[in-house]
């Protein structure tokens, strides 16, 4: 299972507490994980990626294994530790004013 | 006994203020959608239990929320918890926040740019919904005014939205430019006598009207005079801040412009200035009394560079003559050291016999008057900055 950590505002929209666990078919990439997340929680569509371009929203970051994966290509494989469920794929609101 | 429900959108959440017809004691509930910017909350005139909310954030974009029970519970249209996540046809749900400009050859002219601050062409980019205007007859139909300026409509209770592209495509769209607050479509007035007629206003393009339910549009800015554009009487480019009408007289419109308070007696075909004896004719909101179509309210603000009341005195001005002759309303409002602003969607009137008037400030106060403005009292003093105020009069 892929473990996904959502920021507080998105947990509230999705009506979940804590981590989300998703069954995702290989290859395990940003795109496949986010596709599975949005399929399970359609209320999150458009909040992480743009509805049309599917690009990451500017103030949303993707972290895993203590690395910033935000600028990795969406179809690049995620680290093995994320694919195995040892580490969570973290969706984070960037630090910004407000 | 009648009661009122005041719907308040703030920089950090939505609040609902309720009272009986006396409007003396208030119950304050909220924040709903805490931490999000709530640009607008508005109930359906056809079903007061149906309420729509525009919720947005710089991080996560636009969300539309809907209540079917007068604000007790909320959901994003199309995605109530526990329901299937796809339609019977297999299409994904969760598109209530999908506002995509129409570029189709059939209905959306290939209009791809407007004018940027430096005069260069800039692509249209959806940023947020500023204003939600539910249909007068159908709770499932709502109009949304958005930034960058365009008009969208849902006919399925907010599940899906489609642009009325004739507005951006009517011919002047490429020359529209944003004001300091962004290029927003902030006012939507539905004509209660003619379902095909809609008025809208855009900062900084001006006012526009359709007479065929949104297919075609034209500017209605004749008589406006704006010194901050190269041609002060241009067809478009005016920074209209808000327009108001009384439902009994939809051909008469009142406008608070960037500077100047204006009036039209011919559904926007021509405008004349009615600023009269106002201490300043800069401001944001304008409102019409619930029962007296010639009684109007504005909140004068010192200037376009000093967004606070003149002399630190918070004064609502009322005209009972449809403009030109104004009286300050001060009883109960701070008359010293007050430097808040009242934004364009942050005033409202109820429809009780003694008309109630409401406004919210950027300092987080919401004031109410139960006697048409003669006296005021704060309902609440310390909310986040108020972006919008609406009121529902309930049986």
Tab-separated table of C-alpha atoms in Angstrom:
chain	number	residue	atom	x	y	z
A	1	UNK	CA	0.000	0.000	0.000
A	2	UNK	CA	1.160	3.517	-0.753
A	3	UNK	CA	1.015	5.851	2.232
A	4	UNK	CA	0.063	9.461	1.515
A	5	UNK	CA	0.172	12.310	4.011
A	6	UNK	CA	-2.148	15.216	3.187
A	7	UNK	CA	-1.975	18.768	4.555
A	8	UNK	CA	-4.628	19.602	7.155
A	9	UNK	CA	-6.900	21.556	4.811
A	10	UNK	CA	-7.044	18.692	2.332
A	11	UNK	CA	-7.629	16.091	5.060
A	12	UNK	CA	-10.648	18.115	6.082
A	13	UNK	CA	-11.962	18.319	2.521
A	14	UNK	CA	-11.483	14.573	2.072
A	15	UNK	CA	-13.011	13.795	5.489
A	16	UNK	CA	-9.995	11.738	6.599
A	17	UNK	CA	-7.822	11.662	9.687
A	18	UNK	CA	-4.159	10.763	9.511
A	19	UNK	CA	-2.486	9.016	6.612
A	20	UNK	CA	-4.292	7.773	3.521
A	21	UNK	CA	-3.414	4.267	2.283
A	22	UNK	CA	-3.864	3.590	-1.413
A	23	UNK	CA	-3.542	0.481	-3.539
A	24	UNK	CA	-1.695	1.681	-6.632
A	25	UNK	CA	-0.653	-0.464	-9.576
A	26	UNK	CA	2.936	-0.175	-10.762
A	27	UNK	CA	4.642	1.917	-11.906
A	28	UNK	CA	4.549	3.956	-8.702
A	29	UNK	CA	4.960	7.564	-9.801
A	30	UNK	CA	3.661	10.968	-8.756
A	31	UNK	CA	1.040	10.677	-11.473
A	32	UNK	CA	-0.156	7.184	-10.570
A	33	UNK	CA	-0.328	8.012	-6.864
A	34	UNK	CA	-2.195	11.280	-7.435
A	35	UNK	CA	-4.541	9.603	-9.937
A	36	UNK	CA	-5.391	6.982	-7.316
A	37	UNK	CA	-5.774	9.622	-4.602
A	38	UNK	CA	-8.167	11.711	-6.708
A	39	UNK	CA	-10.148	8.639	-7.762
A	40	UNK	CA	-10.723	7.741	-4.100
A	41	UNK	CA	-11.273	11.348	-3.006
A	42	UNK	CA	-12.730	13.263	-5.965
A	43	UNK	CA	-13.188	16.358	-3.821
A	44	UNK	CA	-9.411	16.810	-4.036
A	45	UNK	CA	-9.420	17.241	-7.807
A	46	UNK	CA	-8.003	20.616	-8.728
A	47	UNK	CA	-6.530	21.267	-5.274
A	48	UNK	CA	-3.148	19.579	-5.837
A	49	UNK	CA	-2.913	19.626	-9.632
A	50	UNK	CA	-4.577	21.889	-12.150
A	51	UNK	CA	-7.754	20.302	-13.546
A	52	UNK	CA	-6.674	20.679	-17.165
A	53	UNK	CA	-2.883	20.801	-17.327
A	54	UNK	CA	-2.414	18.343	-14.442
A	55	UNK	CA	0.542	20.457	-13.321
A	56	UNK	CA	1.315	20.741	-9.611
A	57	UNK	CA	-0.144	23.900	-8.077
A	58	UNK	CA	2.622	26.383	-7.369
A	59	UNK	CA	2.353	26.329	-3.552
A	60	UNK	CA	2.014	22.556	-3.220
A	61	UNK	CA	5.159	20.488	-2.653
A	62	UNK	CA	5.861	16.750	-2.753
A	63	UNK	CA	8.335	15.334	-0.208
A	64	UNK	CA	9.473	11.773	0.475
A	65	UNK	CA	12.498	10.163	2.100
A	66	UNK	CA	13.670	13.613	3.251
A	67	UNK	CA	13.870	14.817	-0.359
A	68	UNK	CA	11.905	17.437	-2.276
A	69	UNK	CA	10.454	15.610	-5.277
A	70	UNK	CA	8.322	18.549	-6.427
A	71	UNK	CA	10.354	19.162	-9.546
A	72	UNK	CA	10.726	15.529	-10.558
A	73	UNK	CA	8.883	14.529	-13.756
A	74	UNK	CA	5.385	13.225	-12.909
A	75	UNK	CA	6.114	9.881	-14.528
A	76	UNK	CA	9.476	9.302	-12.821
A	77	UNK	CA	9.423	6.350	-10.403
A	78	UNK	CA	9.040	7.322	-6.766
A	79	UNK	CA	11.664	5.986	-4.318
A	80	UNK	CA	11.473	2.274	-3.534
A	81	UNK	CA	10.711	3.089	0.089
A	82	UNK	CA	7.522	4.884	-1.025
A	83	UNK	CA	6.569	2.033	-3.378
A	84	UNK	CA	7.020	-0.494	-0.577
A	85	UNK	CA	5.082	1.565	1.945
A	86	UNK	CA	8.089	2.008	4.231
A	87	UNK	CA	7.966	5.775	3.719
A	88	UNK	CA	5.024	8.103	3.106
A	89	UNK	CA	4.545	10.336	0.068
A	90	UNK	CA	3.976	13.728	1.633
A	91	UNK	CA	1.860	16.449	0.036
A	92	UNK	CA	2.750	19.709	1.739
A	93	UNK	CA	1.498	23.286	1.550
A	94	UNK	CA	4.546	25.436	0.840
A	95	UNK	CA	5.633	27.963	3.428
A	96	UNK	CA	4.167	31.269	2.276
A	97	UNK	CA	2.562	34.302	3.809
A	98	UNK	CA	-1.026	34.312	5.013
B	1	UNK	CA	-41.925	35.615	13.853
B	2	UNK	CA	-39.531	36.343	11.033
B	3	UNK	CA	-35.825	35.941	11.515
B	4	UNK	CA	-32.704	36.913	9.649
B	5	UNK	CA	-29.576	34.973	8.775
B	6	UNK	CA	-26.514	37.044	7.899
B	7	UNK	CA	-23.908	35.192	5.837
B	8	UNK	CA	-20.406	36.593	6.273
B	9	UNK	CA	-17.351	35.705	4.192
B	10	UNK	CA	-13.961	36.601	5.670
B	11	UNK	CA	-10.275	36.171	4.908
B	12	UNK	CA	-10.165	33.157	7.238
B	13	UNK	CA	-13.538	31.466	7.097
B	14	UNK	CA	-17.311	31.903	6.946
B	15	UNK	CA	-19.590	32.990	9.789
B	16	UNK	CA	-23.361	32.831	10.154
B	17	UNK	CA	-25.097	35.436	12.340
B	18	UNK	CA	-28.740	34.823	13.220
B	19	UNK	CA	-31.379	36.842	15.028
B	20	UNK	CA	-35.132	37.218	15.304
B	21	UNK	CA	-37.029	40.053	13.623
B	22	UNK	CA	-36.023	42.505	16.330
B	23	UNK	CA	-32.371	42.109	15.331
B	24	UNK	CA	-31.108	42.972	18.800
B	25	UNK	CA	-29.680	39.682	20.034
B	26	UNK	CA	-27.477	37.650	17.774
B	27	UNK	CA	-26.105	34.159	17.658
B	28	UNK	CA	-22.692	33.931	15.995
B	29	UNK	CA	-21.545	30.613	14.555
B	30	UNK	CA	-18.313	29.802	12.787
B	31	UNK	CA	-15.745	29.778	11.487
B	32	UNK	CA	-16.798	27.360	8.776
B	33	UNK	CA	-14.050	26.422	6.297
B	34	UNK	CA	-11.572	27.867	8.783
B	35	UNK	CA	-8.366	29.218	7.338
B	36	UNK	CA	-9.753	29.604	3.808
B	37	UNK	CA	-10.654	32.850	2.064
B	38	UNK	CA	-14.417	33.032	1.713
B	39	UNK	CA	-15.123	35.529	-1.011
B	40	UNK	CA	-18.879	35.032	-1.025
B	41	UNK	CA	-21.728	33.156	0.665
B	42	UNK	CA	-25.205	33.477	-0.804
B	43	UNK	CA	-28.529	31.703	-0.414
B	44	UNK	CA	-30.968	30.809	-3.155
B	45	UNK	CA	-34.009	33.122	-3.310
B	46	UNK	CA	-36.009	30.085	-4.477
B	47	UNK	CA	-34.938	27.865	-1.562
B	48	UNK	CA	-33.366	29.624	1.424
B	49	UNK	CA	-31.981	26.340	2.757
B	50	UNK	CA	-29.788	26.108	-0.334
B	51	UNK	CA	-26.629	28.148	0.264
B	52	UNK	CA	-23.538	28.351	-1.937
B	53	UNK	CA	-20.023	29.296	-0.823
B	54	UNK	CA	-16.921	30.339	-2.727
B	55	UNK	CA	-13.933	29.028	-0.765
B	56	UNK	CA	-10.402	29.580	-2.019
B	57	UNK	CA	-6.766	29.531	-1.037
B	58	UNK	CA	-3.464	30.452	-2.587
B	59	UNK	CA	-2.277	26.906	-1.955
B	60	UNK	CA	-5.167	24.720	-3.009
B	61	UNK	CA	-7.184	26.903	-5.356
B	62	UNK	CA	-10.955	27.125	-5.670
B	63	UNK	CA	-13.572	25.070	-3.830
B	64	UNK	CA	-17.352	25.376	-4.082
B	65	UNK	CA	-19.374	24.350	-1.034
B	66	UNK	CA	-23.105	23.860	-0.848
B	67	UNK	CA	-25.596	23.433	1.970
B	68	UNK	CA	-29.076	21.992	1.470
B	69	UNK	CA	-30.166	22.512	5.075
B	70	UNK	CA	-29.638	26.188	5.776
B	71	UNK	CA	-25.976	25.866	6.711
B	72	UNK	CA	-26.106	22.952	9.159
B	73	UNK	CA	-24.087	20.689	6.855
B	74	UNK	CA	-21.974	21.285	3.770
B	75	UNK	CA	-20.518	19.349	0.867
B	76	UNK	CA	-18.681	19.970	-2.358
B	77	UNK	CA	-21.357	19.462	-5.026
B	78	UNK	CA	-20.960	16.072	-6.649
B	79	UNK	CA	-18.865	14.661	-3.835
B	80	UNK	CA	-20.885	14.092	-0.685
B	81	UNK	CA	-19.100	11.567	1.541
B	82	UNK	CA	-20.160	7.973	0.988
B	83	UNK	CA	-21.424	8.484	-2.557
B	84	UNK	CA	-19.825	6.745	-5.562
B	85	UNK	CA	-16.893	8.671	-6.986
B	86	UNK	CA	-17.928	8.230	-10.585
B	87	UNK	CA	-21.150	8.870	-12.440
B	88	UNK	CA	-23.152	5.917	-13.850
B	89	UNK	CA	-21.454	6.697	-17.168
B	90	UNK	CA	-18.067	6.234	-15.545
B	91	UNK	CA	-17.141	9.901	-15.597
B	92	UNK	CA	-15.213	11.169	-12.574
B	93	UNK	CA	-17.082	13.337	-10.129
B	94	UNK	CA	-15.459	16.137	-8.182
B	95	UNK	CA	-15.553	18.872	-10.795
B	96	UNK	CA	-17.455	21.505	-8.838
B	97	UNK	CA	-14.255	23.566	-8.711
B	98	UNK	CA	-13.426	23.168	-12.408
B	99	UNK	CA	-13.734	26.577	-14.058
B	100	UNK	CA	-12.286	26.254	-17.549
B	101	UNK	CA	-12.575	29.077	-20.065
B	102	UNK	CA	-14.513	28.146	-23.180
B	103	UNK	CA	-12.262	28.113	-26.226
B	104	UNK	CA	-14.447	25.912	-28.393
B	105	UNK	CA	-15.054	27.100	-31.955
B	106	UNK	CA	-18.827	26.808	-31.488
B	107	UNK	CA	-19.381	28.940	-28.412
B	108	UNK	CA	-16.045	30.298	-27.223
B	109	UNK	CA	-14.366	32.735	-29.505
B	110	UNK	CA	-10.618	32.006	-29.632
B	111	UNK	CA	-10.061	34.825	-27.192
B	112	UNK	CA	-6.851	33.988	-25.400
B	113	UNK	CA	-5.459	37.205	-23.964
B	114	UNK	CA	-6.461	40.377	-22.171
B	115	UNK	CA	-4.275	43.377	-21.417
B	116	UNK	CA	-1.741	43.130	-18.595
B	117	UNK	CA	-0.717	46.018	-16.301
B	118	UNK	CA	2.141	46.933	-18.647
B	119	UNK	CA	-0.101	46.939	-21.707
B	120	UNK	CA	1.105	43.619	-23.078
B	121	UNK	CA	-1.265	40.740	-23.920
B	122	UNK	CA	-1.703	38.293	-21.044
B	123	UNK	CA	-3.395	34.897	-21.121
B	124	UNK	CA	-6.667	34.462	-19.228
B	125	UNK	CA	-5.982	32.513	-16.022
B	126	UNK	CA	-8.669	31.405	-13.590
B	127	UNK	CA	-7.872	32.539	-10.045
B	128	UNK	CA	-11.041	32.459	-7.944
B	129	UNK	CA	-14.787	32.997	-7.750
B	130	UNK	CA	-15.586	36.448	-6.405
B	131	UNK	CA	-19.377	36.349	-6.504
B	132	UNK	CA	-22.075	33.679	-6.625
B	133	UNK	CA	-25.547	34.734	-7.751
B	134	UNK	CA	-28.204	32.037	-7.401
B	135	UNK	CA	-31.088	32.113	-9.871
B	136	UNK	CA	-34.251	33.840	-8.677
B	137	UNK	CA	-36.353	30.784	-9.601
B	138	UNK	CA	-34.204	27.634	-9.682
B	139	UNK	CA	-32.017	26.555	-6.736
B	140	UNK	CA	-29.900	24.410	-9.084
B	141	UNK	CA	-28.880	27.356	-11.256
B	142	UNK	CA	-26.169	29.740	-10.086
B	143	UNK	CA	-24.023	32.323	-11.846
B	144	UNK	CA	-20.378	32.771	-10.824
B	145	UNK	CA	-18.312	35.891	-11.442
B	146	UNK	CA	-14.646	34.979	-11.549
B	147	UNK	CA	-11.135	36.414	-11.796
B	148	UNK	CA	-9.770	36.666	-14.543
B	149	UNK	CA	-13.063	38.215	-15.523
B	150	UNK	CA	-15.627	35.816	-16.924
B	151	UNK	CA	-19.131	34.621	-16.134
B	152	UNK	CA	-19.852	30.951	-15.467
B	153	UNK	CA	-23.149	29.162	-14.826
B	154	UNK	CA	-24.146	25.875	-13.263
B	155	UNK	CA	-27.535	24.291	-13.842
B	156	UNK	CA	-26.891	21.193	-11.721
B	157	UNK	CA	-26.458	22.672	-8.275
B	158	UNK	CA	-22.778	23.471	-8.649
B	159	UNK	CA	-21.540	20.065	-9.851
B	160	UNK	CA	-20.341	21.452	-13.184
B	161	UNK	CA	-19.764	24.978	-14.460
B	162	UNK	CA	-19.765	26.335	-18.004
B	163	UNK	CA	-18.666	29.721	-19.212
B	164	UNK	CA	-21.077	32.142	-20.878
B	165	UNK	CA	-18.330	32.939	-23.319
B	166	UNK	CA	-20.168	35.612	-25.262
B	167	UNK	CA	-19.154	38.116	-22.589
B	168	UNK	CA	-15.389	37.756	-23.037
B	169	UNK	CA	-15.862	37.257	-26.752
B	170	UNK	CA	-18.139	40.165	-27.571
B	171	UNK	CA	-15.293	42.276	-28.941
B	172	UNK	CA	-13.631	44.396	-26.270
B	173	UNK	CA	-12.257	41.566	-24.102
B	174	UNK	CA	-8.734	41.781	-25.432
B	175	UNK	CA	-8.471	45.357	-24.117
B	176	UNK	CA	-9.703	44.680	-20.571
B	177	UNK	CA	-7.066	45.221	-17.902
B	178	UNK	CA	-6.954	44.365	-14.197
B	179	UNK	CA	-7.402	46.937	-11.457
B	180	UNK	CA	-5.283	46.836	-8.337
B	181	UNK	CA	-7.472	44.074	-6.890
B	182	UNK	CA	-7.238	41.880	-9.968
B	183	UNK	CA	-9.451	41.589	-13.046
B	184	UNK	CA	-12.590	40.353	-11.364
B	185	UNK	CA	-16.211	40.003	-12.351
B	186	UNK	CA	-17.782	41.037	-9.033
B	187	UNK	CA	-21.366	42.092	-9.686
B	188	UNK	CA	-24.168	40.002	-11.172
B	189	UNK	CA	-27.706	41.424	-11.207
B	190	UNK	CA	-30.550	39.239	-12.477
B	191	UNK	CA	-33.548	41.181	-13.773
B	192	UNK	CA	-36.610	39.926	-11.859
B	193	UNK	CA	-38.956	40.940	-14.685
B	194	UNK	CA	-36.967	39.666	-17.651
B	195	UNK	CA	-35.178	36.325	-17.220
B	196	UNK	CA	-33.103	37.024	-20.336
B	197	UNK	CA	-31.582	40.222	-18.950
B	198	UNK	CA	-28.460	40.152	-16.767
B	199	UNK	CA	-26.186	43.020	-15.738
B	200	UNK	CA	-22.572	42.386	-14.719
B	201	UNK	CA	-19.630	44.569	-13.771
B	202	UNK	CA	-15.889	44.030	-14.068
B	203	UNK	CA	-12.931	45.832	-12.544
B	204	UNK	CA	-11.497	47.386	-14.611
B	205	UNK	CA	-13.579	46.985	-17.746
B	206	UNK	CA	-16.975	48.388	-16.763
B	207	UNK	CA	-20.617	47.330	-16.874
B	208	UNK	CA	-22.148	44.986	-19.438
B	209	UNK	CA	-25.651	43.726	-20.220
B	210	UNK	CA	-27.153	40.748	-21.987
B	211	UNK	CA	-30.764	40.633	-23.203
B	212	UNK	CA	-30.629	37.052	-24.461
B	213	UNK	CA	-29.769	35.094	-21.302
B	214	UNK	CA	-26.030	35.437	-21.711
B	215	UNK	CA	-25.413	34.602	-25.356
B	216	UNK	CA	-24.487	38.111	-26.437
B	217	UNK	CA	-23.301	41.088	-24.426
B	218	UNK	CA	-22.502	44.745	-24.877
B	219	UNK	CA	-20.836	47.420	-22.742
B	220	UNK	CA	-23.189	49.859	-20.977
B	221	UNK	CA	-20.810	52.599	-19.882
B	222	UNK	CA	-22.088	55.723	-21.646
B	223	UNK	CA	-21.881	58.682	-19.277
B	224	UNK	CA	-19.072	57.297	-17.157
B	225	UNK	CA	-16.060	59.583	-16.915
B	226	UNK	CA	-12.796	58.137	-15.605
B	227	UNK	CA	-9.673	60.251	-15.443
B	228	UNK	CA	-7.417	57.246	-14.858
B	229	UNK	CA	-7.813	55.930	-18.419
B	230	UNK	CA	-6.420	57.582	-21.544
B	231	UNK	CA	-9.856	58.335	-22.962
B	232	UNK	CA	-12.038	59.250	-19.957
B	233	UNK	CA	-15.251	58.382	-21.802
B	234	UNK	CA	-14.044	55.177	-23.459
B	235	UNK	CA	-16.482	52.358	-24.162
B	236	UNK	CA	-14.633	50.071	-21.697
B	237	UNK	CA	-11.874	50.419	-19.121
B	238	UNK	CA	-13.885	51.950	-16.270
B	239	UNK	CA	-13.292	50.623	-12.789
B	240	UNK	CA	-16.852	49.954	-11.706
B	241	UNK	CA	-16.856	48.880	-8.063
B	242	UNK	CA	-20.440	47.731	-7.695
B	243	UNK	CA	-23.945	48.115	-9.130
B	244	UNK	CA	-27.250	47.768	-7.268
B	245	UNK	CA	-30.927	47.722	-8.237
B	246	UNK	CA	-34.267	47.455	-6.477
B	247	UNK	CA	-36.256	44.409	-7.545
B	248	UNK	CA	-39.387	46.483	-8.125
B	249	UNK	CA	-37.618	48.777	-10.590
B	250	UNK	CA	-34.960	46.822	-12.458
B	251	UNK	CA	-34.424	49.484	-15.108
B	252	UNK	CA	-32.951	51.859	-12.531
B	253	UNK	CA	-29.361	51.091	-11.596
B	254	UNK	CA	-27.057	52.681	-9.043
B	255	UNK	CA	-23.281	52.441	-9.370
B	256	UNK	CA	-20.335	53.090	-7.098
B	257	UNK	CA	-17.424	53.641	-9.452
B	258	UNK	CA	-13.745	53.944	-8.515
B	259	UNK	CA	-14.605	57.619	-8.198
B	260	UNK	CA	-18.192	58.877	-8.697
B	261	UNK	CA	-21.579	57.561	-7.650
B	262	UNK	CA	-23.753	57.141	-10.735
B	263	UNK	CA	-27.353	56.395	-11.696
B	264	UNK	CA	-29.017	55.045	-14.819
B	265	UNK	CA	-32.764	55.233	-15.485
B	266	UNK	CA	-32.621	53.283	-18.730
B	267	UNK	CA	-31.084	49.943	-17.771
B	268	UNK	CA	-27.554	51.184	-18.260
B	269	UNK	CA	-27.958	52.858	-21.657
B	270	UNK	CA	-26.761	56.102	-20.073
B	271	UNK	CA	-25.450	57.178	-16.674
B	272	UNK	CA	-25.423	60.453	-14.759
B	273	UNK	CA	-23.510	61.404	-11.658
B	274	UNK	CA	-25.398	61.596	-8.339
B	275	UNK	CA	-22.457	62.124	-5.958
B	276	UNK	CA	-23.978	65.443	-4.829
B	277	UNK	CA	-22.866	66.469	-1.339
B	278	UNK	CA	-20.930	63.313	-0.444
B	279	UNK	CA	-17.659	64.114	1.378
B	280	UNK	CA	-15.870	61.918	-1.158
B	281	UNK	CA	-17.355	59.925	-4.007
B	282	UNK	CA	-14.788	57.139	-3.806
B	283	UNK	CA	-15.980	53.892	-2.242
B	284	UNK	CA	-16.783	50.277	-2.897
B	285	UNK	CA	-20.337	49.137	-2.018
B	286	UNK	CA	-23.694	50.608	-2.946
B	287	UNK	CA	-27.023	49.258	-1.725
B	288	UNK	CA	-30.732	49.949	-2.209
B	289	UNK	CA	-33.260	49.947	0.669
B	290	UNK	CA	-35.446	46.832	0.887
B	291	UNK	CA	-38.731	48.645	0.141
B	292	UNK	CA	-37.891	52.180	-0.981
B	293	UNK	CA	-36.353	52.086	-4.460
B	294	UNK	CA	-35.062	55.661	-4.188
B	295	UNK	CA	-33.304	55.150	-0.853
B	296	UNK	CA	-29.682	54.182	-1.388
B	297	UNK	CA	-26.603	53.724	0.771
B	298	UNK	CA	-22.873	54.208	0.183
B	299	UNK	CA	-19.823	54.199	2.455
B	300	UNK	CA	-17.515	57.024	1.339
B	301	UNK	CA	-13.805	56.228	1.472
B	302	UNK	CA	-11.156	58.948	1.449
B	303	UNK	CA	-9.440	58.113	-1.839
B	304	UNK	CA	-8.079	55.426	-4.127
B	305	UNK	CA	-4.754	55.592	-2.295
B	306	UNK	CA	-6.168	55.928	1.239
B	307	UNK	CA	-8.724	53.183	1.687
B	308	UNK	CA	-10.316	54.368	4.917
B	309	UNK	CA	-13.139	56.719	5.940
B	310	UNK	CA	-12.427	60.464	5.848
B	311	UNK	CA	-11.332	61.957	9.195
B	312	UNK	CA	-11.334	58.554	10.890
B	313	UNK	CA	-15.163	58.668	11.082
B	314	UNK	CA	-17.080	55.626	9.869
B	315	UNK	CA	-20.169	57.055	8.198
B	316	UNK	CA	-22.755	55.409	5.995
B	317	UNK	CA	-24.409	57.951	3.720
B	318	UNK	CA	-28.065	57.607	2.767
B	319	UNK	CA	-29.952	59.342	0.010
B	320	UNK	CA	-33.760	59.222	0.064
B	321	UNK	CA	-34.018	61.019	-3.246
B	322	UNK	CA	-32.257	58.540	-5.497
B	323	UNK	CA	-28.975	60.415	-5.209
B	324	UNK	CA	-27.473	63.927	-5.058
B	325	UNK	CA	-28.799	64.709	-1.559
B	326	UNK	CA	-27.034	62.603	1.062
B	327	UNK	CA	-27.177	62.457	4.857
B	328	UNK	CA	-24.509	60.931	7.095
B	329	UNK	CA	-25.604	58.060	9.360
B	330	UNK	CA	-23.345	57.978	12.394
B	331	UNK	CA	-25.325	56.859	15.445
B	332	UNK	CA	-23.572	53.826	16.890
B	333	UNK	CA	-20.652	53.945	14.449
B	334	UNK	CA	-17.128	54.962	15.554
B	335	UNK	CA	-16.591	58.680	14.967
B	336	UNK	CA	-12.910	58.858	15.754
B	337	UNK	CA	-9.772	56.876	14.968
B	338	UNK	CA	-11.525	54.483	12.607
B	339	UNK	CA	-9.470	53.407	9.593
B	340	UNK	CA	-11.244	50.323	8.252
B	341	UNK	CA	-12.581	49.788	4.746
B	342	UNK	CA	-15.883	48.312	3.581
B	343	UNK	CA	-15.411	46.119	0.522
B	344	UNK	CA	-17.713	45.975	-2.485
B	345	UNK	CA	-19.712	42.882	-1.536
B	346	UNK	CA	-19.798	43.616	2.190
B	347	UNK	CA	-23.189	45.366	2.482
B	348	UNK	CA	-26.692	43.914	2.463
B	349	UNK	CA	-30.314	44.768	3.279
B	350	UNK	CA	-33.069	42.504	4.583
B	351	UNK	CA	-36.731	42.612	3.583
B	352	UNK	CA	-38.393	43.010	6.974
B	353	UNK	CA	-40.941	45.824	7.358
B	354	UNK	CA	-38.373	47.990	9.095
B	355	UNK	CA	-35.533	47.504	6.674
B	356	UNK	CA	-32.345	46.120	8.191
B	357	UNK	CA	-29.020	47.273	6.777
B	358	UNK	CA	-25.748	45.400	7.342
B	359	UNK	CA	-22.102	45.899	6.539
B	360	UNK	CA	-18.775	44.304	7.388
B	361	UNK	CA	-15.358	45.928	7.611
B	362	UNK	CA	-11.783	44.984	6.922
B	363	UNK	CA	-11.297	45.342	10.693
B	364	UNK	CA	-13.628	42.386	11.297
B	365	UNK	CA	-16.698	44.237	12.567
B	366	UNK	CA	-20.173	43.478	11.279
B	367	UNK	CA	-22.632	46.303	11.975
B	368	UNK	CA	-26.411	46.064	11.776
B	369	UNK	CA	-29.135	48.665	11.713
B	370	UNK	CA	-32.720	47.576	12.361
B	371	UNK	CA	-34.101	51.003	11.421
B	372	UNK	CA	-32.902	51.599	7.884
B	373	UNK	CA	-29.629	53.125	9.001
B	374	UNK	CA	-30.799	55.604	11.664
B	375	UNK	CA	-28.837	53.739	14.337
B	376	UNK	CA	-26.241	50.996	14.291
B	377	UNK	CA	-24.787	48.390	16.609
B	378	UNK	CA	-22.035	45.843	16.054
B	379	UNK	CA	-23.206	42.232	15.819
B	380	UNK	CA	-19.617	41.108	16.227
B	381	UNK	CA	-16.379	43.062	16.455
B	382	UNK	CA	-13.386	40.830	15.985
B	383	UNK	CA	-13.789	38.594	12.959
B	384	UNK	CA	-11.076	38.293	10.311
B	385	UNK	CA	-11.297	40.945	7.580
B	386	UNK	CA	-14.799	40.806	6.094
B	387	UNK	CA	-14.987	40.185	2.343
B	388	UNK	CA	-18.738	39.789	1.882
B	389	UNK	CA	-22.050	40.122	3.699
B	390	UNK	CA	-25.411	38.764	2.565
B	391	UNK	CA	-28.649	38.442	4.494
B	392	UNK	CA	-31.576	36.070	4.234
B	393	UNK	CA	-34.982	37.048	5.600
B	394	UNK	CA	-36.649	33.854	6.809
B	395	UNK	CA	-40.259	33.168	7.823
